[in-house]
mmCIF file of C-alpha atoms in Angstrom:
data_model
loop_
_atom_site.group_PDB
_atom_site.id
_atom_site.type_symbol
_atom_site.label_atom_id
_atom_site.label_comp_id
_atom_site.label_asym_id
_atom_site.label_seq_id
_atom_site.Cartn_x
_atom_site.Cartn_y
_atom_site.Cartn_z
ATOM 1 C CA UNK Y 135 -145.571 12.147 110.436
ATOM 2 C CA UNK Y 136 -142.127 14.528 111.062
ATOM 3 C CA UNK Y 137 -139.619 11.985 110.961
ATOM 4 C CA UNK Y 138 -137.279 14.178 112.935
ATOM 5 C CA UNK Y 139 -139.594 14.946 115.395
ATOM 6 C CA UNK Y 140 -141.389 11.698 115.865
ATOM 7 C CA UNK Y 141 -143.129 11.530 119.139
ATOM 8 C CA UNK Y 142 -141.267 9.420 121.969
ATOM 9 C CA UNK Y 143 -137.992 7.537 122.150
ATOM 10 C CA UNK Y 144 -137.340 5.790 119.045
ATOM 11 C CA UNK Y 145 -137.179 1.840 119.797
ATOM 12 C CA UNK Y 146 -134.236 0.226 118.278
ATOM 13 C CA UNK Y 147 -135.406 -3.397 117.045
ATOM 14 C CA UNK Y 148 -132.315 -3.775 114.556
ATOM 15 C CA UNK Y 149 -129.363 -6.266 115.547
ATOM 16 C CA UNK Y 150 -127.390 -3.436 117.029
ATOM 17 C CA UNK Y 151 -126.787 -0.741 117.536
ATOM 18 C CA UNK Y 152 -129.335 -1.467 120.866
ATOM 19 C CA UNK Y 153 -130.946 0.493 123.482
ATOM 20 C CA UNK Y 154 -128.945 1.817 126.054
ATOM 21 C CA UNK Y 155 -130.397 1.292 129.722
ATOM 22 C CA UNK Y 156 -130.748 4.539 131.547
ATOM 23 C CA UNK Y 157 -128.024 3.631 134.439
ATOM 24 C CA UNK Y 158 -125.458 3.379 131.641
ATOM 25 C CA UNK Y 159 -126.167 6.727 129.976
ATOM 26 C CA UNK Y 160 -126.107 8.061 133.558
ATOM 27 C CA UNK Y 161 -122.960 6.392 134.079
ATOM 28 C CA UNK Y 162 -121.616 8.022 130.897
ATOM 29 C CA UNK Y 163 -122.923 11.586 131.376
ATOM 30 C CA UNK Y 164 -119.564 12.816 132.569
ATOM 31 C CA UNK Y 165 -116.653 15.473 132.286
ATOM 32 C CA UNK Y 166 -113.473 13.883 130.476
ATOM 33 C CA UNK Y 167 -110.889 12.790 133.455
ATOM 34 C CA UNK Y 168 -106.966 12.295 133.231
ATOM 35 C CA UNK Y 169 -106.382 8.909 131.859
ATOM 36 C CA UNK Y 170 -103.446 8.545 133.926
ATOM 37 C CA UNK Y 171 -104.795 9.282 137.630
ATOM 38 C CA UNK Y 172 -104.533 6.575 139.875
ATOM 39 C CA UNK Y 173 -108.946 6.373 139.520
ATOM 40 C CA UNK Y 174 -108.925 5.272 135.708
ATOM 41 C CA UNK Y 175 -106.026 2.366 135.669
ATOM 42 C CA UNK Y 176 -107.716 1.374 138.779
ATOM 43 C CA UNK Y 177 -111.123 1.036 137.078
ATOM 44 C CA UNK Y 178 -109.547 -0.605 133.786
ATOM 45 C CA UNK Y 179 -107.851 -3.735 136.158
ATOM 46 C CA UNK Y 180 -111.210 -4.164 137.530
ATOM 47 C CA UNK Y 181 -112.953 -3.995 133.783
ATOM 48 C CA UNK Y 182 -110.347 -6.271 132.221
ATOM 49 C CA UNK Y 183 -110.882 -8.990 134.797
ATOM 50 C CA UNK Y 184 -114.276 -8.629 134.420
ATOM 51 C CA UNK Y 185 -114.338 -8.686 131.224
ATOM 52 C CA UNK Y 186 -112.880 -12.029 130.686
ATOM 53 C CA UNK Y 187 -116.086 -13.332 132.261
ATOM 54 C CA UNK Y 188 -118.369 -12.536 129.565
ATOM 55 C CA UNK Y 189 -116.197 -14.655 127.068
ATOM 56 C CA UNK Y 190 -116.038 -17.403 129.875
ATOM 57 C CA UNK Y 191 -112.274 -17.394 130.220
ATOM 58 C CA UNK Y 192 -109.984 -17.638 133.132
ATOM 59 C CA UNK Y 193 -106.623 -18.099 130.996
ATOM 60 C CA UNK Y 194 -107.389 -15.088 127.922
ATOM 61 C CA UNK Y 195 -105.927 -11.588 127.983
ATOM 62 C CA UNK Y 196 -108.727 -9.154 127.198
ATOM 63 C CA UNK Y 197 -107.636 -5.844 124.826
ATOM 64 C CA UNK Y 198 -110.182 -2.994 125.044
ATOM 65 C CA UNK Y 199 -109.383 -0.936 121.883
ATOM 66 C CA UNK Y 200 -111.176 2.426 120.815
ATOM 67 C CA UNK Y 201 -112.751 1.355 117.815
ATOM 68 C CA UNK Y 202 -115.473 -0.693 115.866
ATOM 69 C CA UNK Y 203 -116.017 -4.722 115.265
ATOM 70 C CA UNK Y 204 -114.249 -4.163 111.886
ATOM 71 C CA UNK Y 205 -111.182 -2.766 113.682
ATOM 72 C CA UNK Y 206 -111.418 -5.533 116.423
ATOM 73 C CA UNK Y 207 -111.450 -8.195 113.232
ATOM 74 C CA UNK Y 208 -108.202 -6.616 112.035
ATOM 75 C CA UNK Y 209 -106.679 -6.870 115.510
ATOM 76 C CA UNK Y 210 -107.593 -10.499 115.791
ATOM 77 C CA UNK Y 211 -105.967 -11.302 112.034
ATOM 78 C CA UNK Y 212 -102.721 -8.993 111.999
ATOM 79 C CA UNK Y 213 -101.528 -9.678 115.888
ATOM 80 C CA UNK Y 214 -101.740 -13.536 114.662
ATOM 81 C CA UNK Y 215 -100.854 -14.338 111.343
ATOM 82 C CA UNK Y 216 -98.204 -13.113 108.168
ATOM 83 C CA UNK Y 217 -99.047 -12.330 105.219
ATOM 84 C CA UNK Y 218 -99.629 -15.081 102.703
ATOM 85 C CA UNK Y 219 -101.004 -17.375 105.906
ATOM 86 C CA UNK Y 220 -103.761 -19.908 104.454
ATOM 87 C CA UNK Y 221 -107.185 -18.949 106.100
ATOM 88 C CA UNK Y 222 -110.405 -21.068 105.887
ATOM 89 C CA UNK Y 223 -113.019 -18.663 106.174
ATOM 90 C CA UNK Y 224 -117.038 -19.324 105.846
ATOM 91 C CA UNK Y 225 -118.851 -16.702 103.892
ATOM 92 C CA UNK Y 226 -122.857 -17.266 104.903
ATOM 93 C CA UNK Y 227 -123.785 -13.778 104.930
ATOM 94 C CA UNK Y 228 -123.193 -10.011 104.815
ATOM 95 C CA UNK Y 229 -120.476 -9.561 107.816
ATOM 96 C CA UNK Y 230 -118.432 -12.951 107.284
ATOM 97 C CA UNK Y 231 -118.341 -11.443 103.335
ATOM 98 C CA UNK Y 232 -117.363 -8.052 104.642
ATOM 99 C CA UNK Y 233 -114.484 -9.781 107.028
ATOM 100 C CA UNK Y 234 -113.367 -12.613 104.317
ATOM 101 C CA UNK Y 235 -112.731 -9.494 102.372
ATOM 102 C CA UNK Y 236 -110.339 -7.578 105.558
ATOM 103 C CA UNK Y 237 -108.966 -10.583 105.025
ATOM 104 C CA UNK Y 238 -107.988 -10.899 101.789
ATOM 105 C CA UNK Y 239 -107.083 -7.118 101.521
ATOM 106 C CA UNK Y 240 -104.390 -7.551 104.439
ATOM 107 C CA UNK Y 241 -102.819 -9.678 101.853
ATOM 108 C CA UNK Y 242 -103.977 -13.150 103.707
ATOM 109 C CA UNK Y 243 -104.686 -16.636 101.714
ATOM 110 C CA UNK Y 244 -108.425 -17.002 101.844
ATOM 111 C CA UNK Y 245 -109.976 -20.254 101.767
ATOM 112 C CA UNK Y 246 -113.149 -19.585 101.430
ATOM 113 C CA UNK Y 247 -116.176 -21.715 102.055
ATOM 114 C CA UNK Y 248 -119.381 -20.775 100.530
ATOM 115 C CA UNK Y 249 -123.078 -21.519 101.738
ATOM 116 C CA UNK Y 250 -126.386 -20.770 100.770
ATOM 117 C CA UNK Y 251 -127.352 -17.047 102.828
ATOM 118 C CA UNK Y 252 -129.987 -18.965 105.305
ATOM 119 C CA UNK Y 253 -127.346 -21.842 106.507
ATOM 120 C CA UNK Y 254 -124.669 -21.887 108.391
ATOM 121 C CA UNK Y 255 -120.845 -22.787 108.068
ATOM 122 C CA UNK Y 256 -120.320 -26.019 105.819
ATOM 123 C CA UNK Y 257 -118.494 -27.760 108.224
ATOM 124 C CA UNK Y 258 -118.145 -30.819 106.002
ATOM 125 C CA UNK Y 259 -115.783 -28.758 103.767
ATOM 126 C CA UNK Y 260 -114.006 -28.177 106.625
ATOM 127 C CA UNK Y 261 -113.279 -31.721 108.025
ATOM 128 C CA UNK Y 262 -112.504 -32.460 104.299
ATOM 129 C CA UNK Y 263 -109.788 -29.303 104.333
ATOM 130 C CA UNK Y 264 -108.923 -30.582 107.796
ATOM 131 C CA UNK Y 265 -108.504 -34.427 106.671
ATOM 132 C CA UNK Y 266 -106.068 -33.622 103.363
ATOM 133 C CA UNK Y 267 -103.908 -30.874 105.739
ATOM 134 C CA UNK Y 268 -101.775 -33.254 106.751
ATOM 135 C CA UNK Y 269 -98.760 -30.468 106.352
ATOM 136 C CA UNK Y 270 -100.531 -27.984 108.503
ATOM 137 C CA UNK Y 271 -100.302 -25.293 105.716
ATOM 138 C CA UNK Y 272 -104.176 -23.952 106.957
ATOM 139 C CA UNK Y 273 -102.562 -21.304 109.600
ATOM 140 C CA UNK Y 274 -106.664 -20.118 111.067
ATOM 141 C CA UNK Y 275 -110.141 -20.615 111.150
ATOM 142 C CA UNK Y 276 -112.047 -17.735 110.823
ATOM 143 C CA UNK Y 277 -115.759 -17.818 111.432
ATOM 144 C CA UNK Y 278 -118.801 -15.815 112.279
ATOM 145 C CA UNK Y 279 -120.701 -16.816 115.508
ATOM 146 C CA UNK Y 280 -123.590 -15.307 114.477
ATOM 147 C CA UNK Y 281 -124.212 -13.834 111.505
ATOM 148 C CA UNK Y 282 -126.775 -11.101 111.838
ATOM 149 C CA UNK Y 283 -127.973 -10.764 107.814
ATOM 150 C CA UNK Y 284 -129.347 -13.838 108.144
ATOM 151 C CA UNK Y 285 -129.939 -14.813 111.461
ATOM 152 C CA UNK Y 286 -127.522 -17.461 111.699
ATOM 153 C CA UNK Y 287 -125.975 -19.019 114.615
ATOM 154 C CA UNK Y 288 -122.862 -21.611 114.398
ATOM 155 C CA UNK Y 289 -122.005 -24.020 116.484
ATOM 156 C CA UNK Y 290 -118.425 -23.517 117.446
ATOM 157 C CA UNK Y 291 -118.299 -26.612 119.562
ATOM 158 C CA UNK Y 292 -118.340 -28.870 116.878
ATOM 159 C CA UNK Y 293 -115.518 -26.680 114.605
ATOM 160 C CA UNK Y 294 -113.419 -27.025 117.923
ATOM 161 C CA UNK Y 295 -114.167 -31.034 117.397
ATOM 162 C CA UNK Y 296 -112.929 -31.151 114.273
ATOM 163 C CA UNK Y 297 -109.649 -29.203 115.041
ATOM 164 C CA UNK Y 298 -109.059 -31.801 118.008
ATOM 165 C CA UNK Y 299 -110.264 -35.121 115.877
ATOM 166 C CA UNK Y 300 -107.291 -34.346 113.336
ATOM 167 C CA UNK Y 301 -105.357 -32.830 115.931
ATOM 168 C CA UNK Y 302 -104.765 -29.871 113.784
ATOM 169 C CA UNK Y 303 -103.120 -26.979 115.336
ATOM 170 C CA UNK Y 304 -104.984 -24.167 113.377
ATOM 171 C CA UNK Y 305 -105.920 -21.189 115.557
ATOM 172 C CA UNK Y 306 -109.419 -20.633 115.983
ATOM 173 C CA UNK Y 307 -110.442 -17.000 115.532
ATOM 174 C CA UNK Y 308 -114.352 -16.287 116.521
ATOM 175 C CA UNK Y 309 -116.484 -13.043 115.202
ATOM 176 C CA UNK Y 310 -118.761 -12.917 118.212
ATOM 177 C CA UNK Y 311 -119.923 -9.107 117.931
ATOM 178 C CA UNK Y 312 -123.448 -10.491 118.231
ATOM 179 C CA UNK Y 313 -123.257 -13.090 120.027
ATOM 180 C CA UNK Y 314 -120.890 -12.398 123.071
ATOM 181 C CA UNK Y 315 -123.203 -11.396 126.637
ATOM 182 C CA UNK Y 316 -126.292 -12.621 124.613
ATOM 183 C CA UNK Y 317 -125.747 -16.430 123.325
ATOM 184 C CA UNK Y 318 -124.113 -19.348 124.958
ATOM 185 C CA UNK Y 319 -120.119 -18.414 124.631
ATOM 186 C CA UNK Y 320 -117.539 -20.776 125.624
ATOM 187 C CA UNK Y 321 -113.853 -19.465 125.028
ATOM 188 C CA UNK Y 322 -112.052 -21.601 127.048
ATOM 189 C CA UNK Y 323 -114.131 -24.902 126.989
ATOM 190 C CA UNK Y 324 -114.444 -24.692 123.079
ATOM 191 C CA UNK Y 325 -110.565 -23.855 122.522
ATOM 192 C CA UNK Y 326 -111.341 -20.095 120.857
ATOM 193 C CA UNK Y 327 -108.181 -18.359 120.776
ATOM 194 C CA UNK Y 328 -109.052 -15.175 119.513
ATOM 195 C CA UNK Y 329 -112.652 -14.079 120.156
ATOM 196 C CA UNK Y 330 -113.958 -10.651 119.963
ATOM 197 C CA UNK Y 331 -117.534 -8.574 120.606
ATOM 198 C CA UNK Y 332 -118.146 -4.932 119.864
ATOM 199 C CA UNK Y 333 -119.565 -2.515 122.805
ATOM 200 C CA UNK Y 334 -123.187 -1.559 120.577
ATOM 201 C CA UNK Y 335 -124.127 -5.291 120.694
ATOM 202 C CA UNK Y 336 -125.012 -6.933 123.942
ATOM 203 C CA UNK Y 337 -123.212 -5.184 126.235
ATOM 204 C CA UNK Y 338 -125.832 -2.341 125.202
ATOM 205 C CA UNK Y 339 -123.216 0.542 124.797
ATOM 206 C CA UNK Y 340 -122.350 3.217 122.414
ATOM 207 C CA UNK Y 341 -120.420 2.264 119.201
ATOM 208 C CA UNK Y 342 -116.907 2.440 119.837
ATOM 209 C CA UNK Y 343 -114.958 0.147 121.810
ATOM 210 C CA UNK Y 344 -114.183 -3.737 120.303
ATOM 211 C CA UNK Y 345 -113.091 -6.200 122.703
ATOM 212 C CA UNK Y 346 -110.747 -8.849 121.979
ATOM 213 C CA UNK Y 347 -109.777 -11.879 123.662
ATOM 214 C CA UNK Y 348 -106.552 -13.546 123.167
ATOM 215 C CA UNK Y 349 -105.805 -17.202 124.037
ATOM 216 C CA UNK Y 350 -102.092 -18.168 125.275
ATOM 217 C CA UNK Y 351 -101.786 -19.761 122.182
ATOM 218 C CA UNK Y 352 -102.605 -16.767 120.084
ATOM 219 C CA UNK Y 353 -100.251 -14.612 122.447
ATOM 220 C CA UNK Y 354 -97.547 -16.681 121.554
ATOM 221 C CA UNK Y 355 -98.775 -16.319 117.730
ATOM 222 C CA UNK Y 356 -97.919 -12.609 118.060
ATOM 223 C CA UNK Y 357 -94.139 -13.295 118.118
ATOM 224 C CA UNK Y 358 -93.807 -14.920 114.972
ATOM 225 C CA UNK Y 359 -96.736 -13.228 112.756
ATOM 226 C CA UNK Y 360 -95.308 -10.497 110.378
ATOM 227 C CA UNK Y 361 -98.502 -8.808 109.224
ATOM 228 C CA UNK Y 362 -97.755 -4.809 109.794
ATOM 229 C CA UNK Y 363 -99.777 -3.470 112.847
ATOM 230 C CA UNK Y 364 -99.459 -0.367 114.862
ATOM 231 C CA UNK Y 365 -102.889 1.055 116.571
ATOM 232 C CA UNK Y 366 -103.557 -2.625 116.822
ATOM 233 C CA UNK Y 367 -100.768 -4.288 118.389
ATOM 234 C CA UNK Y 368 -101.173 -6.177 121.516
ATOM 235 C CA UNK Y 369 -97.566 -5.770 122.977
ATOM 236 C CA UNK Y 370 -98.355 -1.942 122.904
ATOM 237 C CA UNK Y 371 -100.924 -2.663 126.011
ATOM 238 C CA UNK Y 372 -99.095 -5.442 127.002
ATOM 239 C CA UNK Y 373 -96.645 -3.259 127.931
ATOM 240 C CA UNK Y 374 -98.864 -0.834 129.451
ATOM 241 C CA UNK Y 375 -100.607 -3.811 131.650
ATOM 242 C CA UNK Y 376 -96.773 -4.594 132.902
ATOM 243 C CA UNK Y 377 -96.591 -0.998 134.093
ATOM 244 C CA UNK Y 378 -99.929 -0.702 135.582
ATOM 245 C CA UNK Y 379 -101.258 2.158 133.323
ATOM 246 C CA UNK Y 380 -102.817 0.484 130.796
ATOM 247 C CA UNK Y 381 -103.097 2.209 128.180
ATOM 248 C CA UNK Y 382 -100.625 2.939 125.182
ATOM 249 C CA UNK Y 383 -103.064 5.993 124.210
ATOM 250 C CA UNK Y 384 -106.021 7.897 125.031
ATOM 251 C CA UNK Y 385 -109.614 5.865 126.189
ATOM 252 C CA UNK Y 386 -112.949 7.175 125.907
ATOM 253 C CA UNK Y 387 -113.652 7.969 129.611
ATOM 254 C CA UNK Y 388 -117.244 7.943 129.213
ATOM 255 C CA UNK Y 389 -117.270 4.394 127.545
ATOM 256 C CA UNK Y 390 -115.295 2.955 130.440
ATOM 257 C CA UNK Y 391 -117.885 4.313 133.096
ATOM 258 C CA UNK Y 392 -120.764 3.109 130.540
ATOM 259 C CA UNK Y 393 -118.832 -0.346 130.321
ATOM 260 C CA UNK Y 394 -118.469 -0.747 134.018
ATOM 261 C CA UNK Y 395 -122.423 -0.010 134.641
ATOM 262 C CA UNK Y 396 -123.514 -1.864 131.619
ATOM 263 C CA UNK Y 397 -121.515 -4.927 133.086
ATOM 264 C CA UNK Y 398 -122.825 -4.888 136.802
ATOM 265 C CA UNK Y 399 -126.243 -5.026 134.952
ATOM 266 C CA UNK Y 400 -125.231 -8.411 133.405
ATOM 267 C CA UNK Y 401 -124.119 -9.623 136.349
ATOM 268 C CA UNK Y 402 -127.061 -8.431 138.263
ATOM 269 C CA UNK Y 403 -129.021 -10.206 136.334
ATOM 270 C CA UNK Y 404 -126.524 -13.438 135.879
ATOM 271 C CA UNK Y 405 -124.949 -14.170 133.005
ATOM 272 C CA UNK Y 406 -126.931 -17.334 132.042
ATOM 273 C CA UNK Y 407 -129.832 -15.420 132.730
ATOM 274 C CA UNK Y 408 -129.019 -13.185 130.293
ATOM 275 C CA UNK Y 409 -128.763 -16.364 127.888
ATOM 276 C CA UNK Y 410 -131.976 -17.501 128.523
ATOM 277 C CA UNK Y 411 -133.537 -14.043 128.292
ATOM 278 C CA UNK Y 412 -132.278 -14.309 124.974
ATOM 279 C CA UNK Y 413 -133.561 -17.764 124.441
ATOM 280 C CA UNK Y 414 -137.378 -16.429 125.420
ATOM 281 C CA UNK Y 415 -137.088 -13.375 122.860
ATOM 282 C CA UNK Y 416 -135.661 -15.350 120.227
ATOM 283 C CA UNK Y 417 -138.555 -18.219 120.508
ATOM 284 C CA UNK Y 418 -140.995 -15.668 121.029
ATOM 285 C CA UNK Y 419 -140.526 -13.912 117.753
ATOM 286 C CA UNK Y 420 -140.100 -16.733 115.835
ATOM 287 C CA UNK Y 421 -143.382 -18.108 116.707
ATOM 288 C CA UNK Y 422 -144.934 -13.987 115.724
ATOM 289 C CA UNK Y 423 -143.473 -14.901 112.415
ATOM 290 C CA UNK Y 424 -144.941 -18.253 112.017
ATOM 291 C CA UNK Y 425 -148.557 -17.032 113.256
ATOM 292 C CA UNK Y 426 -148.116 -14.131 110.668
ATOM 293 C CA UNK Y 427 -147.808 -16.512 108.200
ATOM 294 C CA UNK Y 428 -144.399 -15.940 107.132
ATOM 295 C CA UNK Y 429 -141.154 -17.348 106.972
ATOM 296 C CA UNK Y 430 -137.974 -17.388 108.885
ATOM 297 C CA UNK Y 431 -134.568 -16.892 106.330
ATOM 298 C CA UNK Y 432 -132.548 -19.501 108.366
ATOM 299 C CA UNK Y 433 -133.180 -22.667 106.753
ATOM 300 C CA UNK Y 434 -132.766 -25.250 109.725
ATOM 301 C CA UNK Y 435 -133.504 -24.915 113.487
ATOM 302 C CA UNK Y 436 -129.979 -25.851 114.517
ATOM 303 C CA UNK Y 437 -129.094 -22.288 113.350
ATOM 304 C CA UNK Y 438 -131.998 -20.137 114.930
ATOM 305 C CA UNK Y 439 -130.586 -17.209 115.889
ATOM 306 C CA UNK Y 440 -131.519 -16.058 119.504
ATOM 307 C CA UNK Y 441 -130.009 -12.173 118.980
ATOM 308 C CA UNK Y 442 -131.920 -11.458 115.543
ATOM 309 C CA UNK Y 443 -134.423 -13.241 112.640
ATOM 310 C CA UNK Y 444 -134.676 -12.689 109.554
ATOM 311 C CA UNK Y 445 -138.113 -12.901 108.114
ATOM 312 C CA UNK Y 446 -138.724 -14.049 104.790
ATOM 313 C CA UNK Y 447 -141.293 -11.579 102.887
ATOM 314 C CA UNK Y 448 -143.642 -12.227 100.033
ATOM 315 C CA UNK Y 449 -142.045 -11.781 96.363
ATOM 316 C CA UNK Y 450 -144.985 -8.834 95.757
ATOM 317 C CA UNK Y 451 -143.077 -7.190 98.862
ATOM 318 C CA UNK Y 452 -140.109 -4.758 99.588
ATOM 319 C CA UNK Y 453 -138.544 -5.521 102.875
ATOM 320 C CA UNK Y 454 -137.283 -2.210 103.106
ATOM 321 C CA UNK Y 455 -140.556 -0.581 103.103
ATOM 322 C CA UNK Y 456 -141.649 -2.869 105.878
ATOM 323 C CA UNK Y 457 -138.777 -1.249 108.183
ATOM 324 C CA UNK Y 458 -139.422 2.410 106.505
ATOM 325 C CA UNK Y 459 -143.256 2.221 107.518
ATOM 326 C CA UNK Y 460 -142.495 0.899 111.121
ATOM 327 C CA UNK Y 461 -139.636 3.927 111.386
ATOM 328 C CA UNK Y 462 -142.546 6.316 109.936
ATOM 329 C CA UNK Y 463 -145.533 4.937 111.872
ATOM 330 C CA UNK Y 464 -144.110 3.548 115.001
ATOM 331 C CA UNK Y 465 -141.077 5.508 115.548
ATOM 332 C CA UNK Y 466 -139.450 1.747 115.644
ATOM 333 C CA UNK Y 467 -136.333 0.945 113.624
ATOM 334 C CA UNK Y 468 -136.211 -2.686 112.425
ATOM 335 C CA UNK Y 469 -133.114 -4.079 109.901
ATOM 336 C CA UNK Y 470 -133.032 -3.890 106.319
ATOM 337 C CA UNK Y 471 -131.746 -6.993 104.342
ATOM 338 C CA UNK Y 472 -128.642 -6.481 103.010
ATOM 339 C CA UNK Y 473 -126.693 -7.783 99.939
ATOM 340 C CA UNK Y 474 -128.054 -10.741 98.707
ATOM 341 C CA UNK Y 475 -131.373 -10.744 100.395
ATOM 342 C CA UNK Y 476 -132.087 -6.731 100.237
ATOM 343 C CA UNK Y 477 -135.504 -6.646 99.452
ATOM 344 C CA UNK Y 478 -135.951 -9.933 100.201
ATOM 345 C CA UNK Y 479 -136.085 -9.969 103.913
ATOM 346 C CA UNK Y 480 -136.286 -7.647 106.917
ATOM 347 C CA UNK Y 481 -134.750 -8.261 110.298
ATOM 348 C CA UNK Y 482 -135.815 -8.048 113.742
ATOM 349 C CA UNK Y 483 -133.026 -7.434 116.898
ATOM 350 C CA UNK Y 484 -133.716 -9.207 119.790
ATOM 351 C CA UNK Y 485 -130.422 -8.644 121.745
ATOM 352 C CA UNK Y 486 -129.085 -6.614 124.271
ATOM 353 C CA UNK Y 487 -131.344 -3.926 126.901
ATOM 354 C CA UNK Y 488 -134.658 -5.978 125.785
ATOM 355 C CA UNK Y 489 -137.680 -7.783 127.951
ATOM 356 C CA UNK Y 490 -141.026 -9.212 127.496
ATOM 357 C CA UNK Y 491 -142.551 -5.981 128.253
ATOM 358 C CA UNK Y 492 -140.586 -4.509 124.846
ATOM 359 C CA UNK Y 493 -138.552 -2.141 126.226
ATOM 360 C CA UNK Y 494 -136.596 -2.350 129.806
ATOM 361 C CA UNK Y 495 -136.764 1.765 130.935
ATOM 362 C CA UNK Y 496 -133.902 1.017 133.766
ATOM 363 C CA UNK Y 497 -134.839 4.410 136.176
#
C-alpha cells in the first residue's frame, strides 16, 4: 500500500495529537483577522473565563500561549522559581524525564524521585523528603499527572494531602497535558498552583497553544522569581489583560476560533460526561488487551490511565512493527514505545474526539 495515498482518513489512536472534530476544522477555516479589532479581544475575554472551567478553578488566572506543552512547562517553571531553587520531581516515563531535563537545564536544583516505568510517583519518598524539610528548602513539587509513555496516572489529591499534612508551602506544579479535559482534574480542590495542557490533546485541536493556569499563590511567586523569562513572562500578559487587549504579541486567530468551537463541544457534552466517556474507553481498551492475552505496562490498577494504554508485547515481537503494520494495512496510527520501553510496548491513545463507534465524525 502506498503510505502517502492510503485510502480514507487516517485514524489517530496515539496519545496526541488527536482527531479533530469537523466543526472545529470548519471554525478554523478562515482568513486572518486584526487581533486588535474589537472582535478578537471580546472572544479572548470569553475564552479566558471558559478555560478556567476545564481546570475547575474560580481563582486561577489562565494564559493561552502560542507554544507547545514544552513551552508551557518552561512558563510554569520560570515564572515561579529562581535558579538554584530545590525542586522535587518524579521520573516515571519519557515525558517526566524530558521535563526534568528542562528543569536541570534551567539551573534548578532538581531532586529526582525515580520509579520503575509502569509505576506511579513514589509518594512515600515524597513524604520522607517533606518530613525532613523543616526549613522548607523545597520550593516546588513537579509532577506529571498522566504519563503517556507508560499509561500511568498519578493521584494528585494524595500529593496535596502530604503537603497539607506537613504544612509545607512548596508550590505544586502539574503537567496535565494528556489529562485535562479527559481525566478528573480539580485545580482548586487539589491546591494545584500551576496546571498546564496542550491544544493537541483532549481539547482536540491542532498543536500550537499551551494553556497554563496559575493560582494566586503562583502569581505571588512571580514577584520574587528570578528566572530569566521573556516570551513566557506572565507579567506581559497581565498588563494586556488590564488594558483589555489581552495579547502582548500576535496570537493564532485560527486556533482561537478552534478553541471556541472545541470548548463549545465539551460544554455541550458536559465535562463530567466527557470524563466518563474517557473512563468507558479506557476500560474497554484494557479489557481488549486482556482478551488478546497481553499485559498492560501499568503495574497497578490504581495507576491505570483513561487516555492511553501501553501494551506489553511478547519478547519475540518488536512493538514498532505492530505500529508500522497498523499504519500500512489499516491507515491507523498507534503509539510507539519510547526510551526504556522502545520495542517492548505499543501504545493505544483513547483521548479527545473519540467515541464507542471508533471515530466521531461531527458533521
